[in-house]
XYZ file of C-alpha atoms in Angstrom:
202
model
C 22.806 1.119 -28.020
C 22.579 0.206 -24.995
C 22.709 1.984 -21.060
C 25.433 2.533 -18.503
C 24.322 2.777 -15.318
C 25.266 5.612 -13.392
C 25.522 6.347 -10.118
C 25.672 9.997 -8.055
C 30.035 10.583 -6.811
C 29.285 12.915 -5.217
C 29.321 17.593 -5.575
C 31.558 20.369 -5.644
C 31.747 23.176 -6.390
C 32.716 23.974 -9.520
C 36.098 25.771 -10.585
C 35.006 27.357 -13.709
C 31.390 29.359 -13.369
C 30.591 31.011 -10.093
C 27.691 29.967 -8.804
C 27.336 26.488 -9.286
C 28.068 22.934 -9.580
C 29.923 20.492 -10.574
C 27.488 16.848 -10.507
C 29.689 13.244 -10.496
C 28.257 10.533 -11.851
C 30.335 7.697 -11.863
C 29.275 4.588 -14.824
C 28.397 1.237 -11.687
C 29.958 -0.878 -13.217
C 33.136 1.152 -14.468
C 36.045 3.822 -12.864
C 34.881 6.830 -15.383
C 33.051 9.633 -14.149
C 30.267 12.060 -15.783
C 30.913 15.766 -14.011
C 27.916 18.070 -14.714
C 27.720 21.736 -13.971
C 24.550 22.170 -12.480
C 23.133 25.145 -10.314
C 23.285 25.996 -6.964
C 19.204 25.406 -6.519
C 19.367 22.341 -7.799
C 22.613 20.846 -5.911
C 20.975 21.375 -2.782
C 18.120 20.480 -4.001
C 19.485 17.745 -4.261
C 21.753 17.091 -1.762
C 18.979 17.700 0.690
C 17.024 14.446 -0.665
C 20.530 12.404 -0.453
C 21.417 14.222 2.974
C 17.338 12.066 3.914
C 18.405 13.300 8.459
C 17.580 16.888 6.904
C 12.996 17.136 6.361
C 12.741 20.803 4.996
C 9.352 22.370 6.584
C 8.276 23.127 3.754
C 8.425 21.094 0.126
C 10.602 22.104 -2.168
C 10.489 22.572 -5.646
C 11.130 18.728 -6.396
C 9.511 17.331 -2.740
C 6.387 19.129 -4.254
C 6.530 16.429 -8.093
C 7.036 13.491 -5.791
C 4.314 13.989 -3.359
C 2.006 15.358 -6.681
C 3.398 11.991 -9.045
C 2.222 9.503 -5.477
C -1.127 11.287 -5.228
C -2.258 10.637 -8.363
C -0.039 6.934 -8.948
C 2.322 8.758 -11.323
C 5.831 6.458 -10.693
C 9.345 7.495 -12.309
C 11.246 4.834 -13.554
C 14.658 5.795 -14.695
C 15.748 8.738 -15.674
C 18.318 8.649 -19.463
C 20.485 11.092 -20.738
C 20.182 10.706 -23.654
C 22.481 13.963 -25.606
C 25.165 16.370 -25.229
C 25.720 19.051 -27.211
C 28.500 21.290 -26.606
C 28.705 20.944 -23.406
C 25.408 20.713 -22.443
C 23.506 17.674 -21.761
C 20.417 16.546 -22.741
C 18.178 13.787 -20.253
C 14.732 12.182 -20.207
C 12.202 11.509 -17.624
C 10.541 7.849 -18.534
C 7.392 7.357 -15.812
C 4.828 5.289 -15.580
C 1.031 5.500 -14.884
C -1.546 2.755 -15.365
C 0.649 0.202 -16.975
C 1.671 2.870 -20.147
C 4.766 4.399 -20.848
C 5.340 7.678 -21.375
C 9.385 10.622 -22.193
C 9.166 13.960 -20.773
C 11.790 16.317 -21.346
C 13.478 17.489 -18.507
C 16.813 19.093 -17.607
C 19.213 17.043 -16.772
C 20.101 18.999 -12.913
C 15.591 17.901 -11.998
C 15.913 14.523 -13.350
C 18.184 13.788 -11.288
C 16.482 15.406 -8.554
C 13.743 13.641 -9.305
C 15.717 10.309 -9.789
C 16.341 10.094 -6.394
C 13.455 10.754 -4.747
C 11.947 8.361 -6.760
C 15.071 6.113 -6.059
C 14.690 5.414 -10.230
C 17.936 4.856 -12.119
C 20.167 6.507 -13.709
C 21.543 5.655 -17.124
C 23.500 7.046 -20.289
C 25.589 6.065 -23.173
C 28.550 4.984 -23.735
C 28.965 7.644 -26.955
C 28.783 10.531 -24.379
C 30.664 8.933 -21.667
C 32.857 8.963 -24.301
C 32.459 12.428 -24.497
C 32.756 13.871 -21.552
C 33.690 10.426 -19.493
C 36.130 10.945 -17.058
C 38.673 8.793 -14.839
C 39.066 8.209 -11.255
C 42.286 8.459 -10.456
C 43.633 4.506 -8.413
C 45.462 6.365 -5.919
C 42.176 8.831 -4.583
C 39.462 7.325 -5.388
C 37.570 11.441 -4.688
C 39.937 12.460 -7.195
C 38.102 13.623 -10.934
C 41.441 13.828 -14.064
C 40.379 16.715 -15.890
C 41.762 21.216 -15.896
C 37.590 22.347 -14.760
C 36.358 19.866 -11.794
C 37.999 20.101 -8.820
C 36.014 17.837 -6.634
C 38.593 16.806 -3.542
C 35.055 17.809 -0.901
C 32.292 16.208 -3.083
C 29.649 16.256 -1.046
C 30.839 18.869 2.220
C 30.790 21.818 -0.577
C 26.813 21.619 -0.495
C 26.223 20.192 3.539
C 29.877 19.404 4.828
C 31.392 23.112 5.215
C 33.481 23.480 7.853
C 31.879 25.835 10.042
C 33.685 28.856 12.223
C 29.792 28.631 14.519
C 31.628 27.246 17.680
C 29.388 24.429 17.974
C 32.141 22.330 20.433
C 31.116 24.906 23.480
C 27.094 24.705 22.595
C 25.429 21.850 24.843
C 23.896 19.116 22.645
C 20.372 20.744 23.895
C 21.472 23.272 22.498
C 22.689 22.101 19.500
C 19.194 19.496 19.207
C 17.038 23.736 19.658
C 19.768 25.192 16.643
C 18.891 22.941 14.261
C 15.524 22.830 14.362
C 15.363 26.609 13.818
C 17.964 26.499 11.386
C 15.752 23.656 9.136
C 12.508 25.898 10.766
C 14.383 28.890 9.153
C 14.835 26.530 5.353
C 18.944 27.496 6.549
C 19.817 23.887 5.598
C 23.591 24.592 5.429
C 23.752 25.206 9.026
C 21.357 21.907 9.870
C 24.273 20.141 7.958
C 27.146 22.100 9.968
C 24.588 20.972 13.798
C 23.497 18.035 12.664
C 27.582 16.459 12.618
C 28.199 18.270 15.794
C 25.971 16.602 16.750
C 26.109 13.005 14.904
C 29.958 13.608 16.242
C 28.969 13.332 19.916
C 26.433 9.999 19.444
């Protein structure tokens, strides 16, 4: 079976499960998307890795795995979402060390959090896209058709929610200080909001 490469389109709050998020993957050469329900911690980990500008003061679990793998010269070369059973996706990490390849079973959310950190491609099979893939609306590029997912805001639900903080009344110096404090306190949602306000003034 041929593998179909996917890219991360975004993350949105799940309308069907409280405290969960929908990770939305998009096929690179096509219009289908693959929404996958993941937990809040994994959603935050993926969002932070995608953001690049926000660096946690201490490593998250997936950052620790990346550092450990780098230390022992292990590289994740690809992620394959290979099975779908009763709405649950099964994935494999394809890793390599000293020219030897290993296949490691993993949760899909963890696999993608690591794929982002290793810059590893994400793949799935046509049969899975046929079962769970949905088509993008032509007129609304960021919307997802289907009753269970609302992707209007995508990544904003994780890192860029609107804030009631009166950032507009604060100076750049104060914002930079609050950004440092938020990162030190591992409040990444607040850090992203402050960073966005700083970027607006740049």
